[in-house]
PDB file of C-alpha atoms and ligand atoms in Angstrom:
ATOM      1  CA  UNK A   1     -79.480 -45.182  37.047  1.00 98.00           C
ATOM      2  CA  UNK A   2     -78.035 -43.639  40.197  1.00 98.00           C
ATOM      3  CA  UNK A   3     -74.630 -42.009  39.778  1.00 99.00           C
ATOM      4  CA  UNK A   4     -72.449 -40.988  42.717  1.00 99.00           C
ATOM      5  CA  UNK A   5     -69.850 -38.256  42.285  1.00 99.00           C
ATOM      6  CA  UNK A   6     -67.373 -39.053  45.075  1.00 99.00           C
ATOM      7  CA  UNK A   7     -64.638 -36.453  45.273  1.00 98.00           C
ATOM      8  CA  UNK A   8     -62.697 -35.937  48.455  1.00 98.00           C
ATOM      9  CA  UNK A   9     -61.015 -33.056  46.597  1.00 97.00           C
ATOM     10  CA  UNK A  10     -64.074 -31.463  44.953  1.00 98.00           C
ATOM     11  CA  UNK A  11     -64.463 -30.287  41.384  1.00 98.00           C
ATOM     12  CA  UNK A  12     -65.388 -26.627  40.852  1.00 98.00           C
ATOM     13  CA  UNK A  13     -69.075 -25.820  41.349  1.00 98.00           C
ATOM     14  CA  UNK A  14     -69.385 -25.165  37.602  1.00 98.00           C
ATOM     15  CA  UNK A  15     -67.999 -28.610  36.774  1.00 98.00           C
ATOM     16  CA  UNK A  16     -70.356 -30.276  39.273  1.00 98.00           C
ATOM     17  CA  UNK A  17     -73.273 -28.446  37.672  1.00 98.00           C
ATOM     18  CA  UNK A  18     -72.106 -29.565  34.231  1.00 98.00           C
ATOM     19  CA  UNK A  19     -71.829 -33.190  35.395  1.00 99.00           C
ATOM     20  CA  UNK A  20     -75.317 -33.046  36.916  1.00 98.00           C
ATOM     21  CA  UNK A  21     -76.811 -31.472  33.785  1.00 99.00           C
ATOM     22  CA  UNK A  22     -75.380 -34.184  31.526  1.00 99.00           C
ATOM     23  CA  UNK A  23     -76.458 -37.056  33.760  1.00 99.00           C
ATOM     24  CA  UNK A  24     -79.913 -35.796  34.702  1.00 99.00           C
ATOM     25  CA  UNK A  25     -80.479 -34.734  31.078  1.00 98.00           C
ATOM     26  CA  UNK A  26     -80.007 -38.382  30.138  1.00 98.00           C
ATOM     27  CA  UNK A  27     -82.467 -39.485  32.800  1.00 98.00           C
ATOM     28  CA  UNK A  28     -80.011 -40.474  35.529  1.00 99.00           C
ATOM     29  CA  UNK A  29     -80.077 -39.521  39.196  1.00 98.00           C
ATOM     30  CA  UNK A  30     -77.013 -37.825  40.739  1.00 98.00           C
ATOM     31  CA  UNK A  31     -75.658 -37.778  44.295  1.00 98.00           C
ATOM     32  CA  UNK A  32     -72.589 -35.802  45.277  1.00 98.00           C
ATOM     33  CA  UNK A  33     -70.252 -36.737  48.123  1.00 98.00           C
ATOM     34  CA  UNK A  34     -67.540 -34.105  48.471  1.00 98.00           C
ATOM     35  CA  UNK A  35     -64.837 -33.339  51.007  1.00 97.00           C
ATOM     36  CA  UNK A  36     -65.649 -36.481  52.955  1.00 98.00           C
ATOM     37  CA  UNK A  37     -63.640 -36.997  56.124  1.00 97.00           C
ATOM     38  CA  UNK A  38     -63.156 -40.757  56.123  1.00 98.00           C
ATOM     39  CA  UNK A  39     -63.110 -43.688  53.707  1.00 98.00           C
ATOM     40  CA  UNK A  40     -66.049 -45.103  55.699  1.00 98.00           C
ATOM     41  CA  UNK A  41     -68.176 -42.193  54.404  1.00 98.00           C
ATOM     42  CA  UNK A  42     -67.431 -43.246  50.839  1.00 98.00           C
ATOM     43  CA  UNK A  43     -68.171 -46.906  51.616  1.00 98.00           C
ATOM     44  CA  UNK A  44     -71.487 -45.911  53.206  1.00 98.00           C
ATOM     45  CA  UNK A  45     -72.521 -43.871  50.159  1.00 98.00           C
ATOM     46  CA  UNK A  46     -72.283 -46.613  47.522  1.00 98.00           C
ATOM     47  CA  UNK A  47     -74.942 -49.075  48.704  1.00 98.00           C
ATOM     48  CA  UNK A  48     -77.463 -48.347  45.947  1.00 98.00           C
ATOM     49  CA  UNK A  49     -75.392 -46.713  43.193  1.00 99.00           C
ATOM     50  CA  UNK A  50     -75.033 -47.979  39.622  1.00 99.00           C
ATOM     51  CA  UNK A  51     -72.108 -45.759  38.668  1.00 99.00           C
ATOM     52  CA  UNK A  52     -69.405 -43.720  40.401  1.00 99.00           C
ATOM     53  CA  UNK A  53     -67.298 -40.781  39.231  1.00 99.00           C
ATOM     54  CA  UNK A  54     -64.082 -40.337  41.224  1.00 99.00           C
ATOM     55  CA  UNK A  55     -60.814 -38.417  41.218  1.00 98.00           C
ATOM     56  CA  UNK A  56     -58.034 -39.816  43.441  1.00 98.00           C
ATOM     57  CA  UNK A  57     -60.692 -41.395  45.659  1.00 98.00           C
ATOM     58  CA  UNK A  58     -59.907 -44.968  46.626  1.00 98.00           C
ATOM     59  CA  UNK A  59     -62.142 -47.614  45.124  1.00 99.00           C
ATOM     60  CA  UNK A  60     -61.033 -50.514  47.279  1.00 98.00           C
ATOM     61  CA  UNK A  61     -62.393 -54.051  47.493  1.00 98.00           C
ATOM     62  CA  UNK A  62     -64.441 -52.821  50.471  1.00 98.00           C
ATOM     63  CA  UNK A  63     -66.100 -50.144  48.325  1.00 99.00           C
ATOM     64  CA  UNK A  64     -66.840 -52.675  45.602  1.00 98.00           C
ATOM     65  CA  UNK A  65     -68.295 -55.188  48.055  1.00 98.00           C
ATOM     66  CA  UNK A  66     -70.496 -52.455  49.514  1.00 98.00           C
ATOM     67  CA  UNK A  67     -71.925 -51.605  46.071  1.00 98.00           C
ATOM     68  CA  UNK A  68     -73.909 -54.602  44.781  1.00 98.00           C
ATOM     69  CA  UNK A  69     -75.540 -52.603  41.954  1.00 98.00           C
ATOM     70  CA  UNK A  70     -72.329 -50.964  40.732  1.00 99.00           C
ATOM     71  CA  UNK A  71     -71.648 -51.384  37.004  1.00 98.00           C
ATOM     72  CA  UNK A  72     -69.125 -48.679  36.137  1.00 99.00           C
ATOM     73  CA  UNK A  73     -66.490 -46.493  37.804  1.00 99.00           C
ATOM     74  CA  UNK A  74     -65.040 -43.571  35.874  1.00 99.00           C
ATOM     75  CA  UNK A  75     -61.859 -42.016  37.184  1.00 98.00           C
ATOM     76  CA  UNK A  76     -62.116 -38.397  36.021  1.00 98.00           C
ATOM     77  CA  UNK A  77     -58.423 -38.117  35.286  1.00 98.00           C
ATOM     78  CA  UNK A  78     -55.520 -40.177  34.006  1.00 98.00           C
ATOM     79  CA  UNK A  79     -54.046 -42.389  36.751  1.00 98.00           C
ATOM     80  CA  UNK A  80     -56.202 -45.242  38.035  1.00 98.00           C
ATOM     81  CA  UNK A  81     -53.814 -46.737  40.613  1.00 98.00           C
ATOM     82  CA  UNK A  82     -56.459 -45.735  43.195  1.00 98.00           C
ATOM     83  CA  UNK A  83     -58.877 -48.365  41.875  1.00 98.00           C
ATOM     84  CA  UNK A  84     -58.596 -52.034  42.823  1.00 98.00           C
ATOM     85  CA  UNK A  85     -58.872 -53.303  39.251  1.00 98.00           C
ATOM     86  CA  UNK A  86     -58.749 -56.950  40.258  1.00 98.00           C
ATOM     87  CA  UNK A  87     -61.700 -56.581  42.618  1.00 98.00           C
ATOM     88  CA  UNK A  88     -63.608 -54.515  40.043  1.00 98.00           C
ATOM     89  CA  UNK A  89     -63.023 -57.076  37.299  1.00 98.00           C
ATOM     90  CA  UNK A  90     -64.020 -59.931  39.597  1.00 98.00           C
ATOM     91  CA  UNK A  91     -67.322 -58.117  40.177  1.00 98.00           C
ATOM     92  CA  UNK A  92     -67.589 -57.384  36.405  1.00 98.00           C
ATOM     93  CA  UNK A  93     -67.482 -53.650  36.991  1.00 98.00           C
ATOM     94  CA  UNK A  94     -66.177 -51.566  34.088  1.00 99.00           C
ATOM     95  CA  UNK A  95     -63.432 -49.109  35.084  1.00 99.00           C
ATOM     96  CA  UNK A  96     -62.587 -46.186  32.802  1.00 98.00           C
ATOM     97  CA  UNK A  97     -60.379 -43.119  32.932  1.00 98.00           C
ATOM     98  CA  UNK A  98     -60.615 -39.883  30.921  1.00 98.00           C
ATOM     99  CA  UNK A  99     -57.164 -39.737  29.335  1.00 98.00           C
ATOM    100  CA  UNK A 100     -55.817 -36.347  28.312  1.00 98.00           C
ATOM    101  CA  UNK A 101     -58.634 -34.316  29.826  1.00 98.00           C
ATOM    102  CA  UNK A 102     -56.550 -32.768  32.596  1.00 98.00           C
ATOM    103  CA  UNK A 103     -53.162 -33.096  30.858  1.00 98.00           C
ATOM    104  CA  UNK A 104     -52.676 -29.426  30.069  1.00 98.00           C
ATOM    105  CA  UNK A 105     -53.214 -28.392  33.685  1.00 98.00           C
ATOM    106  CA  UNK A 106     -50.621 -30.893  34.918  1.00 98.00           C
ATOM    107  CA  UNK A 107     -48.154 -29.909  32.190  1.00 99.00           C
ATOM    108  CA  UNK A 108     -48.489 -26.227  33.076  1.00 99.00           C
ATOM    109  CA  UNK A 109     -47.816 -27.048  36.730  1.00 98.00           C
ATOM    110  CA  UNK A 110     -44.690 -29.052  35.813  1.00 99.00           C
ATOM    111  CA  UNK A 111     -43.347 -26.050  33.904  1.00 98.00           C
ATOM    112  CA  UNK A 112     -44.396 -23.745  36.748  1.00 98.00           C
ATOM    113  CA  UNK A 113     -42.434 -25.876  39.197  1.00 98.00           C
ATOM    114  CA  UNK A 114     -39.354 -25.727  36.986  1.00 98.00           C
ATOM    115  CA  UNK A 115     -39.575 -21.929  36.883  1.00 98.00           C
ATOM    116  CA  UNK A 116     -40.247 -21.781  40.643  1.00 98.00           C
ATOM    117  CA  UNK A 117     -37.135 -23.822  41.407  1.00 98.00           C
ATOM    118  CA  UNK A 118     -35.015 -22.024  38.795  1.00 98.00           C
ATOM    119  CA  UNK A 119     -36.025 -18.664  40.310  1.00 98.00           C
ATOM    120  CA  UNK A 120     -35.134 -19.717  43.857  1.00 98.00           C
ATOM    121  CA  UNK A 121     -38.782 -20.120  44.899  1.00 98.00           C
ATOM    122  CA  UNK A 122     -39.445 -16.468  44.081  1.00 98.00           C
ATOM    123  CA  UNK A 123     -36.888 -15.143  46.578  1.00 97.00           C
ATOM    124  CA  UNK A 124     -34.389 -12.418  45.685  1.00 97.00           C
ATOM    125  CA  UNK A 125     -31.453 -14.908  45.490  1.00 97.00           C
ATOM    126  CA  UNK A 126     -29.924 -15.138  42.046  1.00 98.00           C
ATOM    127  CA  UNK A 127     -31.665 -17.810  40.028  1.00 98.00           C
ATOM    128  CA  UNK A 128     -31.234 -19.214  36.565  1.00 98.00           C
ATOM    129  CA  UNK A 129     -33.222 -19.399  33.338  1.00 98.00           C
ATOM    130  CA  UNK A 130     -34.833 -22.344  31.596  1.00 98.00           C
ATOM    131  CA  UNK A 131     -33.842 -21.157  28.141  1.00 98.00           C
ATOM    132  CA  UNK A 132     -30.938 -23.223  26.836  1.00 98.00           C
ATOM    133  CA  UNK A 133     -31.311 -25.905  29.527  1.00 99.00           C
ATOM    134  CA  UNK A 134     -32.351 -29.474  28.825  1.00 99.00           C
ATOM    135  CA  UNK A 135     -35.482 -31.118  30.171  1.00 99.00           C
ATOM    136  CA  UNK A 136     -35.744 -34.897  30.160  1.00 99.00           C
ATOM    137  CA  UNK A 137     -39.280 -36.203  30.015  1.00 98.00           C
ATOM    138  CA  UNK A 138     -39.824 -39.593  31.592  1.00 99.00           C
ATOM    139  CA  UNK A 139     -42.862 -40.988  29.731  1.00 98.00           C
ATOM    140  CA  UNK A 140     -44.155 -39.191  26.675  1.00 98.00           C
ATOM    141  CA  UNK A 141     -47.918 -39.575  27.078  1.00 98.00           C
ATOM    142  CA  UNK A 142     -50.549 -36.847  27.113  1.00 98.00           C
ATOM    143  CA  UNK A 143     -48.841 -34.855  29.885  1.00 98.00           C
ATOM    144  CA  UNK A 144     -45.235 -35.549  28.867  1.00 98.00           C
ATOM    145  CA  UNK A 145     -45.820 -34.408  25.282  1.00 98.00           C
ATOM    146  CA  UNK A 146     -47.373 -31.136  26.437  1.00 98.00           C
ATOM    147  CA  UNK A 147     -44.499 -30.503  28.872  1.00 99.00           C
ATOM    148  CA  UNK A 148     -42.134 -31.012  25.942  1.00 98.00           C
ATOM    149  CA  UNK A 149     -43.984 -28.566  23.694  1.00 98.00           C
ATOM    150  CA  UNK A 150     -44.185 -25.892  26.368  1.00 98.00           C
ATOM    151  CA  UNK A 151     -40.533 -26.368  27.366  1.00 99.00           C
ATOM    152  CA  UNK A 152     -39.463 -26.070  23.721  1.00 98.00           C
ATOM    153  CA  UNK A 153     -41.441 -22.813  23.450  1.00 98.00           C
ATOM    154  CA  UNK A 154     -39.356 -21.503  26.362  1.00 98.00           C
ATOM    155  CA  UNK A 155     -36.164 -22.343  24.483  1.00 98.00           C
ATOM    156  CA  UNK A 156     -35.361 -25.582  26.308  1.00 99.00           C
ATOM    157  CA  UNK A 157     -33.891 -28.660  24.654  1.00 99.00           C
ATOM    158  CA  UNK A 158     -36.269 -31.588  25.090  1.00 99.00           C
ATOM    159  CA  UNK A 159     -35.284 -35.223  25.482  1.00 99.00           C
ATOM    160  CA  UNK A 160     -37.729 -38.026  26.193  1.00 99.00           C
ATOM    161  CA  UNK A 161     -38.137 -41.718  26.764  1.00 98.00           C
ATOM    162  CA  UNK A 162     -41.223 -43.916  26.780  1.00 98.00           C
ATOM    163  CA  UNK A 163     -41.123 -47.709  26.862  1.00 96.00           C
ATOM    164  CA  UNK A 164     -44.555 -47.898  25.218  1.00 96.00           C
ATOM    165  CA  UNK A 165     -43.859 -45.601  22.253  1.00 97.00           C
ATOM    166  CA  UNK A 166     -41.787 -46.125  19.132  1.00 96.00           C
ATOM    167  CA  UNK A 167     -39.016 -43.511  18.853  1.00 97.00           C
ATOM    168  CA  UNK A 168     -40.696 -42.017  15.753  1.00 98.00           C
ATOM    169  CA  UNK A 169     -43.598 -40.896  17.963  1.00 97.00           C
ATOM    170  CA  UNK A 170     -41.173 -39.157  20.300  1.00 98.00           C
ATOM    171  CA  UNK A 171     -39.563 -37.396  17.352  1.00 98.00           C
ATOM    172  CA  UNK A 172     -43.005 -36.481  15.952  1.00 98.00           C
ATOM    173  CA  UNK A 173     -43.858 -35.031  19.377  1.00 98.00           C
ATOM    174  CA  UNK A 174     -40.855 -32.709  19.114  1.00 98.00           C
ATOM    175  CA  UNK A 175     -38.416 -34.426  21.494  1.00 98.00           C
ATOM    176  CA  UNK A 176     -35.085 -36.141  21.027  1.00 98.00           C
ATOM    177  CA  UNK A 177     -35.330 -39.817  22.040  1.00 98.00           C
ATOM    178  CA  UNK A 178     -32.738 -41.232  24.431  1.00 98.00           C
ATOM    179  CA  UNK A 179     -31.829 -44.890  24.682  1.00 97.00           C
ATOM    180  CA  UNK A 180     -32.290 -45.403  28.407  1.00 98.00           C
ATOM    181  CA  UNK A 181     -33.040 -43.689  31.701  1.00 98.00           C
ATOM    182  CA  UNK A 182     -29.345 -43.330  32.555  1.00 98.00           C
ATOM    183  CA  UNK A 183     -28.933 -41.200  29.442  1.00 98.00           C
ATOM    184  CA  UNK A 184     -32.101 -39.195  30.202  1.00 99.00           C
ATOM    185  CA  UNK A 185     -31.007 -38.375  33.747  1.00 99.00           C
ATOM    186  CA  UNK A 186     -27.342 -37.744  32.917  1.00 98.00           C
ATOM    187  CA  UNK A 187     -28.145 -35.309  30.108  1.00 98.00           C
ATOM    188  CA  UNK A 188     -31.008 -33.349  31.655  1.00 99.00           C
ATOM    189  CA  UNK A 189     -30.830 -30.274  33.895  1.00 99.00           C
ATOM    190  CA  UNK A 190     -34.489 -30.929  34.691  1.00 99.00           C
ATOM    191  CA  UNK A 191     -36.229 -34.302  34.677  1.00 99.00           C
ATOM    192  CA  UNK A 192     -40.023 -34.263  34.612  1.00 99.00           C
ATOM    193  CA  UNK A 193     -41.684 -37.521  35.674  1.00 99.00           C
ATOM    194  CA  UNK A 194     -44.894 -38.675  33.958  1.00 98.00           C
ATOM    195  CA  UNK A 195     -45.032 -42.415  34.606  1.00 98.00           C
ATOM    196  CA  UNK A 196     -47.996 -44.123  36.257  1.00 98.00           C
ATOM    197  CA  UNK A 197     -47.651 -46.019  39.548  1.00 98.00           C
ATOM    198  CA  UNK A 198     -47.608 -49.709  38.612  1.00 98.00           C
ATOM    199  CA  UNK A 199     -45.870 -52.739  40.157  1.00 97.00           C
ATOM    200  CA  UNK A 200     -43.090 -52.132  37.594  1.00 97.00           C
ATOM    201  CA  UNK A 201     -42.595 -48.423  38.362  1.00 98.00           C
ATOM    202  CA  UNK A 202     -43.064 -48.237  42.151  1.00 98.00           C
ATOM    203  CA  UNK A 203     -39.785 -47.107  43.797  1.00 98.00           C
ATOM    204  CA  UNK A 204     -38.115 -47.235  40.382  1.00 98.00           C
ATOM    205  CA  UNK A 205     -36.518 -43.774  40.671  1.00 98.00           C
ATOM    206  CA  UNK A 206     -33.847 -43.815  43.333  1.00 98.00           C
ATOM    207  CA  UNK A 207     -30.279 -42.920  44.256  1.00 98.00           C
ATOM    208  CA  UNK A 208     -28.555 -44.308  41.165  1.00 98.00           C
ATOM    209  CA  UNK A 209     -30.737 -42.467  38.678  1.00 98.00           C
ATOM    210  CA  UNK A 210     -31.091 -39.221  40.599  1.00 99.00           C
ATOM    211  CA  UNK A 211     -27.345 -38.863  41.119  1.00 99.00           C
ATOM    212  CA  UNK A 212     -26.787 -39.247  37.366  1.00 98.00           C
ATOM    213  CA  UNK A 213     -28.176 -35.724  36.962  1.00 99.00           C
ATOM    214  CA  UNK A 214     -25.682 -32.996  36.081  1.00 98.00           C
ATOM    215  CA  UNK A 215     -24.686 -30.301  38.587  1.00 98.00           C
ATOM    216  CA  UNK A 216     -27.699 -28.285  39.736  1.00 98.00           C
ATOM    217  CA  UNK A 217     -30.203 -30.867  38.476  1.00 98.00           C
ATOM    218  CA  UNK A 218     -33.858 -30.511  39.448  1.00 99.00           C
ATOM    219  CA  UNK A 219     -36.209 -33.486  39.592  1.00 99.00           C
ATOM    220  CA  UNK A 220     -39.879 -32.554  39.109  1.00 99.00           C
ATOM    221  CA  UNK A 221     -42.584 -35.052  40.024  1.00 98.00           C
ATOM    222  CA  UNK A 222     -46.171 -34.323  39.055  1.00 98.00           C
ATOM    223  CA  UNK A 223     -46.935 -38.048  38.701  1.00 98.00           C
ATOM    224  CA  UNK A 224     -47.130 -40.254  41.810  1.00 98.00           C
ATOM    225  CA  UNK A 225     -45.136 -40.296  45.068  1.00 98.00           C
ATOM    226  CA  UNK A 226     -44.924 -44.097  44.886  1.00 98.00           C
ATOM    227  CA  UNK A 227     -42.569 -44.088  41.887  1.00 98.00           C
ATOM    228  CA  UNK A 228     -39.828 -42.536  44.018  1.00 98.00           C
ATOM    229  CA  UNK A 229     -37.578 -44.591  46.272  1.00 98.00           C
ATOM    230  CA  UNK A 230     -37.740 -42.070  49.105  1.00 98.00           C
ATOM    231  CA  UNK A 231     -34.684 -43.349  50.990  1.00 98.00           C
ATOM    232  CA  UNK A 232     -32.706 -43.181  47.735  1.00 98.00           C
ATOM    233  CA  UNK A 233     -33.926 -39.643  47.113  1.00 98.00           C
ATOM    234  CA  UNK A 234     -32.887 -38.571  50.626  1.00 98.00           C
ATOM    235  CA  UNK A 235     -29.428 -40.093  50.173  1.00 98.00           C
ATOM    236  CA  UNK A 236     -29.047 -38.450  46.755  1.00 98.00           C
ATOM    237  CA  UNK A 237     -29.905 -35.034  48.224  1.00 98.00           C
ATOM    238  CA  UNK A 238     -27.480 -35.705  51.092  1.00 98.00           C
ATOM    239  CA  UNK A 239     -24.564 -36.683  48.843  1.00 98.00           C
ATOM    240  CA  UNK A 240     -25.223 -34.047  46.194  1.00 98.00           C
ATOM    241  CA  UNK A 241     -25.857 -30.631  47.735  1.00 98.00           C
ATOM    242  CA  UNK A 242     -26.557 -29.198  44.287  1.00 98.00           C
ATOM    243  CA  UNK A 243     -29.635 -31.329  43.531  1.00 98.00           C
ATOM    244  CA  UNK A 244     -33.253 -30.259  44.116  1.00 98.00           C
ATOM    245  CA  UNK A 245     -36.637 -31.978  44.217  1.00 98.00           C
ATOM    246  CA  UNK A 246     -40.009 -30.362  43.455  1.00 98.00           C
ATOM    247  CA  UNK A 247     -43.165 -32.390  43.691  1.00 98.00           C
ATOM    248  CA  UNK A 248     -46.938 -32.170  43.500  1.00 98.00           C
ATOM    249  CA  UNK A 249     -47.227 -35.469  45.336  1.00 93.00           C
ATOM    250  CA  UNK A 250     -45.632 -35.056  48.756  1.00 95.00           C
ATOM    251  CA  UNK A 251     -43.385 -37.931  49.818  1.00 97.00           C
ATOM    252  CA  UNK A 252     -44.036 -39.765  53.085  1.00 95.00           C
ATOM    253  CA  UNK A 253     -40.648 -38.540  54.342  1.00 96.00           C
ATOM    254  CA  UNK A 254     -41.378 -34.871  53.503  1.00 97.00           C
ATOM    255  CA  UNK A 255     -40.824 -33.630  57.069  1.00 97.00           C
ATOM    256  CA  UNK A 256     -37.390 -35.298  57.177  1.00 96.00           C
ATOM    257  CA  UNK A 257     -36.483 -33.959  53.715  1.00 98.00           C
ATOM    258  CA  UNK A 258     -37.569 -30.410  54.592  1.00 98.00           C
ATOM    259  CA  UNK A 259     -35.652 -30.498  57.850  1.00 98.00           C
ATOM    260  CA  UNK A 260     -32.453 -31.722  56.207  1.00 98.00           C
ATOM    261  CA  UNK A 261     -32.589 -29.967  52.858  1.00 98.00           C
ATOM    262  CA  UNK A 262     -34.830 -26.909  53.378  1.00 98.00           C
ATOM    263  CA  UNK A 263     -35.706 -25.057  50.179  1.00 97.00           C
ATOM    264  CA  UNK A 264     -33.982 -27.677  48.022  1.00 98.00           C
ATOM    265  CA  UNK A 265     -37.194 -29.657  48.462  1.00 98.00           C
ATOM    266  CA  UNK A 266     -40.568 -28.243  47.539  1.00 98.00           C
ATOM    267  CA  UNK A 267     -43.923 -30.001  47.783  1.00 98.00           C
ATOM    268  CA  UNK A 268     -47.397 -28.582  47.168  1.00 98.00           C
ATOM    269  CA  UNK A 269     -49.625 -28.870  50.266  1.00 96.00           C
ATOM    270  CA  UNK A 270     -52.134 -31.012  48.331  1.00 95.00           C
ATOM    271  CA  UNK A 271     -51.987 -32.489  44.835  1.00 97.00           C
ATOM    272  CA  UNK A 272     -53.048 -29.627  42.586  1.00 97.00           C
ATOM    273  CA  UNK A 273     -51.816 -30.528  39.097  1.00 98.00           C
ATOM    274  CA  UNK A 274     -55.314 -31.120  37.742  1.00 98.00           C
ATOM    275  CA  UNK A 275     -56.980 -28.508  39.926  1.00 98.00           C
ATOM    276  CA  UNK A 276     -57.940 -25.870  37.363  1.00 98.00           C
ATOM    277  CA  UNK A 277     -61.411 -24.754  36.292  1.00 98.00           C
ATOM    278  CA  UNK A 278     -60.663 -26.010  32.793  1.00 98.00           C
ATOM    279  CA  UNK A 279     -59.360 -29.431  33.824  1.00 98.00           C
ATOM    280  CA  UNK A 280     -62.241 -29.928  36.297  1.00 98.00           C
ATOM    281  CA  UNK A 281     -64.672 -29.173  33.515  1.00 98.00           C
ATOM    282  CA  UNK A 282     -62.902 -31.284  30.875  1.00 98.00           C
ATOM    283  CA  UNK A 283     -62.415 -34.370  33.051  1.00 98.00           C
ATOM    284  CA  UNK A 284     -65.741 -34.102  34.914  1.00 98.00           C
ATOM    285  CA  UNK A 285     -67.860 -33.665  31.801  1.00 98.00           C
ATOM    286  CA  UNK A 286     -65.965 -36.396  29.943  1.00 98.00           C
ATOM    287  CA  UNK A 287     -66.652 -38.772  32.850  1.00 99.00           C
ATOM    288  CA  UNK A 288     -70.371 -37.913  32.828  1.00 99.00           C
ATOM    289  CA  UNK A 289     -70.591 -38.340  29.048  1.00 99.00           C
ATOM    290  CA  UNK A 290     -68.789 -41.672  29.207  1.00 98.00           C
ATOM    291  CA  UNK A 291     -71.316 -42.924  31.780  1.00 99.00           C
ATOM    292  CA  UNK A 292     -74.276 -41.733  29.704  1.00 99.00           C
ATOM    293  CA  UNK A 293     -72.836 -43.427  26.618  1.00 98.00           C
ATOM    294  CA  UNK A 294     -72.032 -46.636  28.504  1.00 98.00           C
ATOM    295  CA  UNK A 295     -75.601 -47.024  29.717  1.00 98.00           C
ATOM    296  CA  UNK A 296     -77.120 -45.920  26.391  1.00 98.00           C
ATOM    297  CA  UNK A 297     -74.957 -47.843  23.914  1.00 98.00           C
ATOM    298  CA  UNK A 298     -72.560 -50.055  25.897  1.00 98.00           C
ATOM    299  CA  UNK A 299     -69.561 -47.976  24.749  1.00 98.00           C
ATOM    300  CA  UNK A 300     -66.462 -49.093  26.697  1.00 98.00           C
ATOM    301  CA  UNK A 301     -63.861 -47.164  24.709  1.00 97.00           C
ATOM    302  CA  UNK A 302     -61.915 -45.921  27.724  1.00 98.00           C
ATOM    303  CA  UNK A 303     -62.155 -49.128  29.779  1.00 98.00           C
ATOM    304  CA  UNK A 304     -58.854 -49.900  31.552  1.00 98.00           C
ATOM    305  CA  UNK A 305     -59.714 -53.295  33.070  1.00 98.00           C
ATOM    306  CA  UNK A 306     -60.458 -56.637  31.458  1.00 96.00           C
ATOM    307  CA  UNK A 307     -62.842 -59.401  32.490  1.00 94.00           C
TER     308      UNK A 307
HETATM  309  C1  LIG B   1     -54.606 -37.793  37.383  1.00 59.26           C
HETATM  310  O1  LIG B   1     -54.141 -38.939  37.503  1.00 59.26           O
HETATM  311  O2  LIG B   1     -55.473 -37.500  36.552  1.00 59.26           O
HETATM  312  C2  LIG B   1     -54.047 -36.677  38.237  1.00 59.26           C
HETATM  313  O3  LIG B   1     -53.129 -37.157  39.156  1.00 59.26           O
HETATM  314  C3  LIG B   1     -55.126 -35.827  38.891  1.00 59.26           C
HETATM  315  O4  LIG B   1     -55.609 -36.355  40.084  1.00 59.26           O
HETATM  316  P1  LIG B   1     -56.799 -35.601  40.881  1.00 59.26           P
HETATM  317  O5  LIG B   1     -58.033 -35.732  40.071  1.00 59.26           O
HETATM  318  O6  LIG B   1     -56.879 -36.297  42.189  1.00 59.26           O
HETATM  319  O7  LIG B   1     -56.418 -34.166  41.030  1.00 59.26           O
END
């Protein structure tokens, strides 16, 4: 089978080698399309491929229509909002993710952002410490749980909420469950967002929630820009000069936010949560192994679509 690794933001060379070794070792052919300039380049590269490994690359209906032999897409990572699941299912293409494989990298970045904001973005201005503060974790999945554990190790109090988990699982994971988002935001000095972008969550975090945060609150988003109501965020920062926003997924209104609120808003230049040697290796190799297994045995364990 022919497998395309399509990564606009490339994996490390070592991870690419590992992916190639696994796939060619199982008798597959590998093509790599990295750093491509336009979506058209991706569309042009799929004409004869049976499988695709992606990161945040967009598998649109156009990509699917251009790939008549395609049988499986593996998103090397957690969030699959970049894949048109409906179009994939209609074409009977299996879509998988590699849950948990890059979670530690993202969790470390979330904690790093909290420290960066607490320590005034590493300027000499007097900052504050995380110890003794409360972090509220919005969604207690693979990343959220790790953020909680690391925050607890720094002496933070950890609260969490997850609509898909029974409270016992939150307690088992070392966090104190809260009953709703209002409670999470109103009791947390830091809120760390770990929800996926879905029709239910898009623009779900806005003025009302953000302004529930106590004085000096910092909102940290290593999830998706789409879950933030950007106008609501801007108004919250306007009305509450004590609030701050740090994100790994730059909002569309970043220029306006930076101009109005300066260092109270921080965004990484490009999403980097999963961009570590370890996470590249974990997610990339998992994706390759899942493809090998799918073609060898039909294993669809990590399939996220239904048809
Ligand atoms: C994920 O959903 O796994 C993360 O957002 C990482 O995305 P990336 O592979 O584009 O860095």
